[in-house]
PDB file of C-alpha atoms in Angstrom:
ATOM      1  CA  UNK O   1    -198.834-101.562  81.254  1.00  0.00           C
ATOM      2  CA  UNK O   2    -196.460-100.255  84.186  1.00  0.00           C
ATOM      3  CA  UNK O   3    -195.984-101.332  87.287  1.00  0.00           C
ATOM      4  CA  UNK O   4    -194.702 -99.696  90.543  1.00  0.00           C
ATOM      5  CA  UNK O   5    -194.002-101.478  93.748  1.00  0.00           C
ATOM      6  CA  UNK O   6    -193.622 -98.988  97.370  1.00  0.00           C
ATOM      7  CA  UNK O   7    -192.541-101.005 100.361  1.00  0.00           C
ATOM      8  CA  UNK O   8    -192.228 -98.585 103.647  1.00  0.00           C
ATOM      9  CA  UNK O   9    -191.805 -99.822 106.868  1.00  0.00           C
ATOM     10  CA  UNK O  10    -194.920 -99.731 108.833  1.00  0.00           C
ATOM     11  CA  UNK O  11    -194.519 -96.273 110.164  1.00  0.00           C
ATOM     12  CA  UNK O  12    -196.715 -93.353 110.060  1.00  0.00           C
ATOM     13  CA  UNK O  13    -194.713 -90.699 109.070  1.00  0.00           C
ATOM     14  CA  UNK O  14    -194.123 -93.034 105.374  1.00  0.00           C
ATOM     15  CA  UNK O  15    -198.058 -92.827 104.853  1.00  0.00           C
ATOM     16  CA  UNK O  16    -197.618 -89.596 103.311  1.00  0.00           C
ATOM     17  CA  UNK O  17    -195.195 -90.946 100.999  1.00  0.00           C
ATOM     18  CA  UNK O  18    -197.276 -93.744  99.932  1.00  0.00           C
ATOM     19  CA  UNK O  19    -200.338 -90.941  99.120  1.00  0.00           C
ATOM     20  CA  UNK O  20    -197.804 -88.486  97.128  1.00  0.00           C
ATOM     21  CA  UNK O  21    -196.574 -91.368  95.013  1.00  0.00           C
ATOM     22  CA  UNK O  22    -200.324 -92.772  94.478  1.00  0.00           C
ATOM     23  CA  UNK O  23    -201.067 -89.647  93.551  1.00  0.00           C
ATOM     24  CA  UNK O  24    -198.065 -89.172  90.910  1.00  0.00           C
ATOM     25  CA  UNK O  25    -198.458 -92.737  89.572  1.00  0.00           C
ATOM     26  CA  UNK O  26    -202.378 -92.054  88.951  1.00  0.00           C
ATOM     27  CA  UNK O  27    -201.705 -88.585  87.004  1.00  0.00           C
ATOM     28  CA  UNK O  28    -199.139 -90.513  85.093  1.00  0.00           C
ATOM     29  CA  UNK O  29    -201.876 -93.035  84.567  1.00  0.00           C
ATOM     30  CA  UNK O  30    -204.202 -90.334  83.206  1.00  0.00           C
ATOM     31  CA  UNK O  31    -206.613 -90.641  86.203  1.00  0.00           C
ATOM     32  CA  UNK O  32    -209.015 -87.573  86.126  1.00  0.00           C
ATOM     33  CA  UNK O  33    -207.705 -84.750  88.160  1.00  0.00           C
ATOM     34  CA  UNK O  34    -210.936 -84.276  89.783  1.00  0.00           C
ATOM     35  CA  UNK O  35    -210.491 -87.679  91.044  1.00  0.00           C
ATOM     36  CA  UNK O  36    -206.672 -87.473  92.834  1.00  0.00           C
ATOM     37  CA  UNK O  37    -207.968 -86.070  95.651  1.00  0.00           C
ATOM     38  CA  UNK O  38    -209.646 -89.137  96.696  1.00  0.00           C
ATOM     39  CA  UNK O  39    -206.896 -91.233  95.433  1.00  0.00           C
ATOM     40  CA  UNK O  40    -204.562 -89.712  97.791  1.00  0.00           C
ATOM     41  CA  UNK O  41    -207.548 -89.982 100.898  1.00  0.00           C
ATOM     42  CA  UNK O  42    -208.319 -93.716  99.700  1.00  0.00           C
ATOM     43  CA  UNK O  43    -204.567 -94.645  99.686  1.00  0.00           C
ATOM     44  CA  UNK O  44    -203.904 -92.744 102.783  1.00  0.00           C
ATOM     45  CA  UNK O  45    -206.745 -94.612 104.945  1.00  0.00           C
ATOM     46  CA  UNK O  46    -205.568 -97.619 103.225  1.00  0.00           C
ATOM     47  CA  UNK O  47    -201.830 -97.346 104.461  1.00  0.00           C
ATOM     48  CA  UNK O  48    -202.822 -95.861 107.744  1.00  0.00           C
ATOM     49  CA  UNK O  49    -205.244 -99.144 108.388  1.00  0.00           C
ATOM     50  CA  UNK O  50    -202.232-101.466 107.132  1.00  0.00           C
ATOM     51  CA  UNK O  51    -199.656 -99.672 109.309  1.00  0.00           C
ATOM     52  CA  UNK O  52    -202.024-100.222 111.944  1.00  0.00           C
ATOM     53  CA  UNK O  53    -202.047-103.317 111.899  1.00  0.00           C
ATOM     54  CA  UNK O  54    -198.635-104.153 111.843  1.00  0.00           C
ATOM     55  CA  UNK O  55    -197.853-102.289 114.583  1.00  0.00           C
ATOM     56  CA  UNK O  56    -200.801-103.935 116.570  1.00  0.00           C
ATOM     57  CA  UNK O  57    -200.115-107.391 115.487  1.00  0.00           C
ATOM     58  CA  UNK O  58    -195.637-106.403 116.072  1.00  0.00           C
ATOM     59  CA  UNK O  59    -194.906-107.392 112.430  1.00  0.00           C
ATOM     60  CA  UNK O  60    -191.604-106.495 111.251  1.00  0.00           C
ATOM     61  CA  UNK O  61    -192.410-106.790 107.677  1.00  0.00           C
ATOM     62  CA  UNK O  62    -192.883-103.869 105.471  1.00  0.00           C
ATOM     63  CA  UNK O  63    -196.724-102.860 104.221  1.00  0.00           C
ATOM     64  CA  UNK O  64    -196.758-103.508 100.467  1.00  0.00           C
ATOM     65  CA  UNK O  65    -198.545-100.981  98.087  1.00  0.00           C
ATOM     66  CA  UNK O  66    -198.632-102.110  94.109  1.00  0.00           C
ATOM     67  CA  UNK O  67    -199.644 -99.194  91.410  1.00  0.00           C
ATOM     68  CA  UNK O  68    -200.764-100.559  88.037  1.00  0.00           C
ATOM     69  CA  UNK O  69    -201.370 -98.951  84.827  1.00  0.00           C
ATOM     70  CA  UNK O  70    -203.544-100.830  82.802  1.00  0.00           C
ATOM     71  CA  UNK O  71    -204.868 -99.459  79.100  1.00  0.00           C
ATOM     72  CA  UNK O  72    -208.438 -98.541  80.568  1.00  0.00           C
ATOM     73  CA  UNK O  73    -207.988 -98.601  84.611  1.00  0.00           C
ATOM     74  CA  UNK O  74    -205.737 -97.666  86.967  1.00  0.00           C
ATOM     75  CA  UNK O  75    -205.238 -99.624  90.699  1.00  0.00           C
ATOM     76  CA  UNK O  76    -203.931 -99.956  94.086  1.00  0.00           C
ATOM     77  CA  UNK O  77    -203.402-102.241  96.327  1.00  0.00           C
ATOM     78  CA  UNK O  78    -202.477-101.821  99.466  1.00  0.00           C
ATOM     79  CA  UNK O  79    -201.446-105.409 101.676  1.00  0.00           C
ATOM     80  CA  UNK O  80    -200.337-105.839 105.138  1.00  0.00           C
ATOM     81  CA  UNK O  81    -199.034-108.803 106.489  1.00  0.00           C
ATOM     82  CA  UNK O  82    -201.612-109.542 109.171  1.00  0.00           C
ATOM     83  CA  UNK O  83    -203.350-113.678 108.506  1.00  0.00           C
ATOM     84  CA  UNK O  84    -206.950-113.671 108.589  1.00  0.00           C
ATOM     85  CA  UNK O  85    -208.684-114.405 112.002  1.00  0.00           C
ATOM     86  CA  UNK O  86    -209.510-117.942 111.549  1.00  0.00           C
ATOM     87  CA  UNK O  87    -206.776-119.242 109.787  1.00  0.00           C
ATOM     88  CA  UNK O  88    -203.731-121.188 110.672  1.00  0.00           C
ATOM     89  CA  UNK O  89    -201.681-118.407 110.077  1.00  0.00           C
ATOM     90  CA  UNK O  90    -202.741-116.064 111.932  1.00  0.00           C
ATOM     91  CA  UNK O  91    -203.570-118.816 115.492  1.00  0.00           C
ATOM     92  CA  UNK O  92    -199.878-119.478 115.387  1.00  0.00           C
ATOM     93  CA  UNK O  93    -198.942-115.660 114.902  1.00  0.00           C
ATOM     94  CA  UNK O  94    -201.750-113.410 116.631  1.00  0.00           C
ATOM     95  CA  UNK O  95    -202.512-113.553 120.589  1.00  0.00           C
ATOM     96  CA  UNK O  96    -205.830-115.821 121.903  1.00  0.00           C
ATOM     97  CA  UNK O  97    -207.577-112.096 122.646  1.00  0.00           C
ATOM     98  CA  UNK O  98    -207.048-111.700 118.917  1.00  0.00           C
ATOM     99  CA  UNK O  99    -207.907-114.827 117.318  1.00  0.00           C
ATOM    100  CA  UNK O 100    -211.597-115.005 118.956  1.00  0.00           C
ATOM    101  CA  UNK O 101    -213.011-112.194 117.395  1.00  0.00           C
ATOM    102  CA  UNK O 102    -214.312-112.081 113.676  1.00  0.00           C
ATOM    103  CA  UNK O 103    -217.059-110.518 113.729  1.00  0.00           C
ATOM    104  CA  UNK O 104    -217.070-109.643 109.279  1.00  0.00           C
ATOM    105  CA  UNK O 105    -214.460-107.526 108.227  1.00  0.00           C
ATOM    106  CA  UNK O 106    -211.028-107.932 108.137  1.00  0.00           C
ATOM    107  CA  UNK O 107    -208.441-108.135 111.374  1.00  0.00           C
ATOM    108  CA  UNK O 108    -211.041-106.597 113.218  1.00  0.00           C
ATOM    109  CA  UNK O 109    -209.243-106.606 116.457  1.00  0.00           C
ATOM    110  CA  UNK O 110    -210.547-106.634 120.094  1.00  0.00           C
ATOM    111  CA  UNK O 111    -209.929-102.550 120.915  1.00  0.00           C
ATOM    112  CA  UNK O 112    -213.213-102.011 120.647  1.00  0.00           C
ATOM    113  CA  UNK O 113    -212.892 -98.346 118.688  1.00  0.00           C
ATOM    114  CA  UNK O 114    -213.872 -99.746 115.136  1.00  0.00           C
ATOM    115  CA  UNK O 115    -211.340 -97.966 113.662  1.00  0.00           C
ATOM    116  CA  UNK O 116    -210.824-100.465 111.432  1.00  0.00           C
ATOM    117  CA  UNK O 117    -214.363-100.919 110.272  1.00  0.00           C
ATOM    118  CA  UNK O 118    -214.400 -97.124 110.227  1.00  0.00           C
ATOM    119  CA  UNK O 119    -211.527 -96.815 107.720  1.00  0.00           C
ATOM    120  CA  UNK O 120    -212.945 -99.847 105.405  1.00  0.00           C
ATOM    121  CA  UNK O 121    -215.810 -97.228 105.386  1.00  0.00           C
ATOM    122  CA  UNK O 122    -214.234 -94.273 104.536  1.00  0.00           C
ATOM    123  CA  UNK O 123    -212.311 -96.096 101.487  1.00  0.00           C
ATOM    124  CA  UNK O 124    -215.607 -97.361 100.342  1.00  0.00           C
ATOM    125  CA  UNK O 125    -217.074 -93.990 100.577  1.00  0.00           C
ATOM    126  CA  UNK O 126    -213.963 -92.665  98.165  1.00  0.00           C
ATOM    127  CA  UNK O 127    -213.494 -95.669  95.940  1.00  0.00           C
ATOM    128  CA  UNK O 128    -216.360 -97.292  93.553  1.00  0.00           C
ATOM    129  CA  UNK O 129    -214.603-100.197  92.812  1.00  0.00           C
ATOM    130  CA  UNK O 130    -213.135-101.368  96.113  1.00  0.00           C
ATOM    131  CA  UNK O 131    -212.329-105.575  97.013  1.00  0.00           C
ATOM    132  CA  UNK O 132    -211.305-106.326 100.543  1.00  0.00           C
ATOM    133  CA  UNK O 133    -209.484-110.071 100.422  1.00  0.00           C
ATOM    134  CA  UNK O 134    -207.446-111.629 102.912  1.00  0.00           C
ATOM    135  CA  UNK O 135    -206.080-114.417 103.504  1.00  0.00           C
ATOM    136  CA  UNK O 136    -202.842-116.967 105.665  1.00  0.00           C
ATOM    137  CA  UNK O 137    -200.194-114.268 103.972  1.00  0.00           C
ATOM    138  CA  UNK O 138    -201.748-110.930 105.359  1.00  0.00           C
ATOM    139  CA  UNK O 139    -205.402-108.697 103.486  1.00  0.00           C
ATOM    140  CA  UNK O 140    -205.129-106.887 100.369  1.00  0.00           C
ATOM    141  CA  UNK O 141    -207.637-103.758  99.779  1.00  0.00           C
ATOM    142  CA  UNK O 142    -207.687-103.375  96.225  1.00  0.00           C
ATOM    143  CA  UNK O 143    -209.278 -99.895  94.629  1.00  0.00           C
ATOM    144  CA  UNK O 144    -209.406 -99.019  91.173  1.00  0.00           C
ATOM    145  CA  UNK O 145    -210.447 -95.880  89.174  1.00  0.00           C
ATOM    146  CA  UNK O 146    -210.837 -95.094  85.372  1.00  0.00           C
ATOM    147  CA  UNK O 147    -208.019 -93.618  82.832  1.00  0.00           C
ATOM    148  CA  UNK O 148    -208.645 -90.412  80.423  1.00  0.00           C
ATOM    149  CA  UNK O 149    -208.680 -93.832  77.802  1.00  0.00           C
ATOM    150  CA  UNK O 150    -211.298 -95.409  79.482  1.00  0.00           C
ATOM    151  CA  UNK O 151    -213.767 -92.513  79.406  1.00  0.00           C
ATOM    152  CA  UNK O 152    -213.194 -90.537  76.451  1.00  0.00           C
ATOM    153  CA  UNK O 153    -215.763 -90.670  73.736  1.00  0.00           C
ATOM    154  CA  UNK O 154    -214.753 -92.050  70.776  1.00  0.00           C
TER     155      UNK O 154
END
């Protein structure tokens, strides 16, 4: 099992990064070639989302993205630093405009463009197994995908 950890400040220009490594990481992994493509778009809409939202919210801290190579699966998970509406966290950290509006996804924020909601779609479109979490430390979107291993016929 191997791990890789990518911490980029929350700029866009590092979201390509993030995808190119996802997308290295996942072939090392054994992750279908057919399937990178929408590794790379999942993992790009993730970071893009995350970097978002730091820059909205004017976090400092870096977005985190964790690649894991399990014997049958392969994931990513992509966190930014952003509380959940609703908690303390994020009442002592985020603006009153901000903390009155939760309407059911994550740090859905009061711009009114649903980009956020629009991206959460996008990744769920790419990604069969997809878990949105969040929490007083920031949300995690966490997508996994089948090895070679896990789909070879014995």
């Amino acid at each position: 099992m191997a791990t890789v950890e990518l911490r980029f400040s929350a700029q866009p220009e590092h979201v390509r990064t993030a995808r190119l490594v996802a997308a290295a990481v996942a072939r090392r992994a054994g992750v279908d070639e057919a399937v990178l493509d929408e590794v790379r778009l999942a993992v790009g809409e993730a970071c893009s989302r995350a970097v978002n939202l730091h820059r909205t919210h004017g976090l400092t801290a870096p977005v985190r993205v964790v690649l894991n190579e399990e014997e049958k699966i392969f994931s990513i998970e992509v966190g930014d630093g952003v509380p959940a509406p609703g908690t303390a966290a994020a009442a002592e950290n985020v603006p009153v405009s901000r903390r009155s509006v939760l309407a059911g996804d994550l740090h859905e924020t009061d711009s009114g463009d649903g980009e956020d909601e629009m991206g959460l779609a996008v990744i769920s479109g790419l990604v069969d197994d997809v878990e949105v979490t969040s929490d007083d430390h920031g949300g995690v979107i966490r997508m996994s995908w089948p090895t070679a291993s896990a789909v070879a016929l014995p």
